[in-house]
Coordinates of N, CA, C and O in Angstrom, one line a residue:
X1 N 111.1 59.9 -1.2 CA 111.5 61.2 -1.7 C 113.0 61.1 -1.9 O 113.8 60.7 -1.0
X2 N 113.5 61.6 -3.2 CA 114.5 61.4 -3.2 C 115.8 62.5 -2.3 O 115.3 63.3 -1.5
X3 N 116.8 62.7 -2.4 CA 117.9 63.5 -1.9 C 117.6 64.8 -2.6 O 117.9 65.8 -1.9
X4 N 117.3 65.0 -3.6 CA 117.0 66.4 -4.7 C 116.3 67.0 -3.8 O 116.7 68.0 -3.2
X5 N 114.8 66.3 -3.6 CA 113.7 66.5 -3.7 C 113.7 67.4 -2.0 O 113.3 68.6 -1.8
X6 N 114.0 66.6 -1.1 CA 114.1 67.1 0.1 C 114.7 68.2 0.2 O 114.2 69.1 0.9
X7 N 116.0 68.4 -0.5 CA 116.7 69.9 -1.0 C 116.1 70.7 -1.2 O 115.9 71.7 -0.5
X8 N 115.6 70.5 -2.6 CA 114.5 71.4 -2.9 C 113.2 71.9 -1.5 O 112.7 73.0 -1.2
X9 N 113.1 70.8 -1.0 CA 111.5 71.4 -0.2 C 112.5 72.2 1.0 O 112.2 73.4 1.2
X10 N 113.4 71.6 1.6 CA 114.0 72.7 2.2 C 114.8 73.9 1.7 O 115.2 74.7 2.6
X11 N 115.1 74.0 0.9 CA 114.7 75.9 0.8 C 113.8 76.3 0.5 O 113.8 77.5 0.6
X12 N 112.6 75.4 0.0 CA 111.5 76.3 0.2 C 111.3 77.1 1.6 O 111.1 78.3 1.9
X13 N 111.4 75.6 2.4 CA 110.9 76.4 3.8 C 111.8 77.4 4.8 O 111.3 77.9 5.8
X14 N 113.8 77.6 4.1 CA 113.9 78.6 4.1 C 113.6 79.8 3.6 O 113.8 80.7 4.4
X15 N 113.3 80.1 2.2 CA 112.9 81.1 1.6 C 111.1 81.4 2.4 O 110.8 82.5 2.7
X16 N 110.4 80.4 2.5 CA 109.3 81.1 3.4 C 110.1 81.5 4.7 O 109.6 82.6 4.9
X17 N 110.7 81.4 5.4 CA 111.4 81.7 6.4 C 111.6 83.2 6.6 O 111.2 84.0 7.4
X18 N 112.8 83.2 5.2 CA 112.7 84.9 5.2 C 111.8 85.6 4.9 O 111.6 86.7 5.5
X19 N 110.6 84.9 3.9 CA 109.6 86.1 3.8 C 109.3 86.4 4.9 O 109.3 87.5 5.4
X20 N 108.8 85.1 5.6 CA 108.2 85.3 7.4 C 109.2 87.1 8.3 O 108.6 88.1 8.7
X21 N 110.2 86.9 8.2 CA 111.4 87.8 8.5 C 110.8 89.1 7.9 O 110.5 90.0 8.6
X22 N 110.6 89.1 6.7 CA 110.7 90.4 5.6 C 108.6 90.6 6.4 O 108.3 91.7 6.8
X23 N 107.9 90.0 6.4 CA 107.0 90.8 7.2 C 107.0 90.9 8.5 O 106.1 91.5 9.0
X24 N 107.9 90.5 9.4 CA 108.0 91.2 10.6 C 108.7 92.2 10.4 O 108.6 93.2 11.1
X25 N 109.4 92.2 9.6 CA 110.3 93.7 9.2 C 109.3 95.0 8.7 O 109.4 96.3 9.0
X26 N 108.5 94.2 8.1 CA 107.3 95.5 7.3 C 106.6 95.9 8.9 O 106.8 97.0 9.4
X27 N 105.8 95.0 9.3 CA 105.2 95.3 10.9 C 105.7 95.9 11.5 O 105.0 96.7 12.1
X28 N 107.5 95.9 11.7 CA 108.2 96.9 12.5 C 107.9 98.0 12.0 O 107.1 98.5 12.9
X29 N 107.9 99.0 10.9 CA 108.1 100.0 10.2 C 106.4 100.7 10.3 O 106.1 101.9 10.6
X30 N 105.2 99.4 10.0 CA 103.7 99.9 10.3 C 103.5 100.4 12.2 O 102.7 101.3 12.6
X31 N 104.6 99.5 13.0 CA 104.6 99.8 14.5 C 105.2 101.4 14.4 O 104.6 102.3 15.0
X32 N 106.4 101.6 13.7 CA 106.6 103.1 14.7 C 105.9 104.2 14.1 O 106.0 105.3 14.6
X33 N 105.4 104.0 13.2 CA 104.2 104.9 12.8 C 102.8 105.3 13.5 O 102.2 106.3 13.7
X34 N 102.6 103.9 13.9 CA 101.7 103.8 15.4 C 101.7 104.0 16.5 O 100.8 104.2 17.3
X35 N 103.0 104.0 16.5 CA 103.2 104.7 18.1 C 103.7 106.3 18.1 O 103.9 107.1 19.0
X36 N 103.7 106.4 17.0 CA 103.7 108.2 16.7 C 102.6 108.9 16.8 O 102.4 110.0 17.3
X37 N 101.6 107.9 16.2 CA 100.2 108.5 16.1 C 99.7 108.4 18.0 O 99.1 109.2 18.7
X38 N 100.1 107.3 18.3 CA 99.6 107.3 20.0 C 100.3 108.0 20.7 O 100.0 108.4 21.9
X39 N 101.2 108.4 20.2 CA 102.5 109.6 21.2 C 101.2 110.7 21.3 O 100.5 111.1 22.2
X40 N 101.1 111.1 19.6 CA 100.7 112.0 19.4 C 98.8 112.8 20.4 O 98.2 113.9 20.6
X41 N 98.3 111.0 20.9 CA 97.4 111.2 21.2 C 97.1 110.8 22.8 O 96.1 110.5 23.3
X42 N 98.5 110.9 23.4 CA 98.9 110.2 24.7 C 98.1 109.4 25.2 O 97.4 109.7 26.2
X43 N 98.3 108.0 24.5 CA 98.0 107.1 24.9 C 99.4 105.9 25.2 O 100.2 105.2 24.5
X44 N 99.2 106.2 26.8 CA 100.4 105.6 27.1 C 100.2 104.2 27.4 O 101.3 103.7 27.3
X45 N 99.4 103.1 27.8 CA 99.2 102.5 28.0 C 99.4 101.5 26.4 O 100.1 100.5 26.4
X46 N 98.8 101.8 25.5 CA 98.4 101.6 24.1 C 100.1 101.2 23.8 O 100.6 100.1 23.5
X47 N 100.8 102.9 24.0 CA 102.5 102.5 23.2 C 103.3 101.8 24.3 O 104.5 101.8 24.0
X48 N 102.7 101.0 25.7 CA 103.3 100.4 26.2 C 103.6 98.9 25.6 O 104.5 98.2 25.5
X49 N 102.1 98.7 25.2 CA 101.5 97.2 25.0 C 102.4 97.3 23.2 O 103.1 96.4 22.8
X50 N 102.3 98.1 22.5 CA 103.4 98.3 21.5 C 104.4 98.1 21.3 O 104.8 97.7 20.2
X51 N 105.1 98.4 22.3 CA 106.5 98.4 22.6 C 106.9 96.8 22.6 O 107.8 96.1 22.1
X52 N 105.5 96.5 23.6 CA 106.0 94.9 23.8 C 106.2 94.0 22.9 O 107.1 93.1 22.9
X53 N 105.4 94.2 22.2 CA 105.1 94.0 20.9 C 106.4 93.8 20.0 O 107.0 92.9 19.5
X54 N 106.5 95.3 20.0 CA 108.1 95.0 19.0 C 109.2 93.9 19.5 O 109.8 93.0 18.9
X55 N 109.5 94.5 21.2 CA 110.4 93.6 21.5 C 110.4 91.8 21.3 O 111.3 90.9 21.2
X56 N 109.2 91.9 21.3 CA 108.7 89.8 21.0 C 109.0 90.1 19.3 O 110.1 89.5 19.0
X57 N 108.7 90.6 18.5 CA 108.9 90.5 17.7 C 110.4 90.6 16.9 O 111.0 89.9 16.2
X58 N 110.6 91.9 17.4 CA 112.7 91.5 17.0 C 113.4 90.1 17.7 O 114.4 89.6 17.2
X59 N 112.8 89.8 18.8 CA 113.5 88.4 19.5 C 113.5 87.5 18.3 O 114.5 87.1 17.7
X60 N 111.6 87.2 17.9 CA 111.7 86.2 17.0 C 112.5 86.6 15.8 O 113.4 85.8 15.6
X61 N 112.4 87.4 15.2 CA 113.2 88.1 14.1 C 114.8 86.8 14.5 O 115.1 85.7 14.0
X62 N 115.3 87.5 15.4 CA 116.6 87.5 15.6 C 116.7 85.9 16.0 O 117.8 85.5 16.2
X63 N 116.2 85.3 16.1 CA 116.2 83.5 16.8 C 115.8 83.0 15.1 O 116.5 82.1 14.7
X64 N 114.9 83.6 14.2 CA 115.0 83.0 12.6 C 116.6 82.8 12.3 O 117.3 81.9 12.2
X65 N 116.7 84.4 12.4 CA 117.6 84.4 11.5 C 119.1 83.7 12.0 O 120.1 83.3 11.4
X66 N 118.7 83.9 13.2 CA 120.3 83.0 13.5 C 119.9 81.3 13.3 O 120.8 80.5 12.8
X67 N 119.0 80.9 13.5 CA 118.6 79.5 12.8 C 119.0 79.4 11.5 O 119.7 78.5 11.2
X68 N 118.6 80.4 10.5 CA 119.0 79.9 9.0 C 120.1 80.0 9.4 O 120.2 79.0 10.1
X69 N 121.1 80.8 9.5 CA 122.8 81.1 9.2 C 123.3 80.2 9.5 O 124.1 79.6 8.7
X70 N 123.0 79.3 11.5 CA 123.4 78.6 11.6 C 123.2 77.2 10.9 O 124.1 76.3 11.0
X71 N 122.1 77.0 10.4 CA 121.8 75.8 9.8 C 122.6 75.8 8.2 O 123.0 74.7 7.7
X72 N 122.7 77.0 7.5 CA 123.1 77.0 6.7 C 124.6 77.0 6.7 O 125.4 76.6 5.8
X73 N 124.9 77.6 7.7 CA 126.4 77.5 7.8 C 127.4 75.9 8.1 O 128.5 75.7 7.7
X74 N 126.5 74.9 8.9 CA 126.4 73.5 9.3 C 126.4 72.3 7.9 O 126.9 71.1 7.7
X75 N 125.6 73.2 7.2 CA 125.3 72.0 6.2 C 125.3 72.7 4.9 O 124.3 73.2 4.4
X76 N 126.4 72.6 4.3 CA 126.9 73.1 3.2 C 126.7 72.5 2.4 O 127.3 73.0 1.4
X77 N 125.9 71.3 2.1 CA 125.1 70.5 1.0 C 123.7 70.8 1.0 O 122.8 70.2 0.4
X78 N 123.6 71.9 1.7 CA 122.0 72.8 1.4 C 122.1 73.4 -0.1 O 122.9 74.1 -0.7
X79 N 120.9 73.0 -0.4 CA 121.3 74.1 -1.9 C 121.0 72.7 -3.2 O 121.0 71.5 -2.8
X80 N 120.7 73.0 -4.4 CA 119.9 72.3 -5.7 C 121.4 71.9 -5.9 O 122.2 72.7 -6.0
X81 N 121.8 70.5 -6.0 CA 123.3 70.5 -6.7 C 122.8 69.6 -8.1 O 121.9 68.7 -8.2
X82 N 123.9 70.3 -9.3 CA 123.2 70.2 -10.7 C 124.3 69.1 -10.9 O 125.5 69.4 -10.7
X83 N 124.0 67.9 -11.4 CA 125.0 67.5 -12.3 C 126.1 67.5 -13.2 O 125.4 67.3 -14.2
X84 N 127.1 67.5 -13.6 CA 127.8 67.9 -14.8 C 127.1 67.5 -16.2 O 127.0 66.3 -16.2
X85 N 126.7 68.1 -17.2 CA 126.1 67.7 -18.4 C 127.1 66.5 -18.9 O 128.3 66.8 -19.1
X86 N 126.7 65.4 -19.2 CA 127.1 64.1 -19.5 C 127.2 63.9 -21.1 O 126.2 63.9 -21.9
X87 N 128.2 63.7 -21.4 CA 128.0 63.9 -22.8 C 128.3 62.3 -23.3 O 128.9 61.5 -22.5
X88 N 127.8 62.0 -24.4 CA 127.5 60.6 -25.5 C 128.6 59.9 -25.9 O 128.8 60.0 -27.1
X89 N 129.6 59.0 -25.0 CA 130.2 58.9 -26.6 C 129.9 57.6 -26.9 O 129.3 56.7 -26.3
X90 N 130.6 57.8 -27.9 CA 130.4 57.1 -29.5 C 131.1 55.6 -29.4 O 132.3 55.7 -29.7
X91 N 130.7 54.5 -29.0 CA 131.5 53.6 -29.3 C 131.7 52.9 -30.1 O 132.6 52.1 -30.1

């Protein structure tokens, strides 16, 4: 595999990374609707086990994203690097 190529596959697997991020984010937003609805039907035990819930889930949130930053912050040859267009000459 060349040097490109591995570039390339790793940002794939940061960009799946964020999406990963972008639906715990969606899940947060489907959670406090959930727990409005179990307020609403006092079930306390239900918005406890919820709660925990979120909390594991913002951890992981927050341990991603400081992994990309940091890793991207470290290695600043992350990223597709394009060549200069090479031009012909004429001998």
């Amino acid at each position: 595999m060349s040097k490109l190529e591995a570039t390339i596959r790793l940002e794939q697997r940061f960009a799946i990374l964020r999406d990963v991020i972008a639906g715990y984010r969606i899940r947060l937003q489907e959670m406090e609707k959930e727990v409005v609805e179990l307020f609403a039907t006092n079930q306390l035990s239900a918005i406890s086990a919820c709660m925990g819930e979120k909390q594991r889930i913002v951890r992981l949130m927050n341990r991603l994203e400081q992994f990309i930053v940091q890793w991207e912050s470290n290695n600043t040859d992350v990223g597709i690097a394009h060549e200069p267009k090479r031009e012909h000459l004429n001998t």
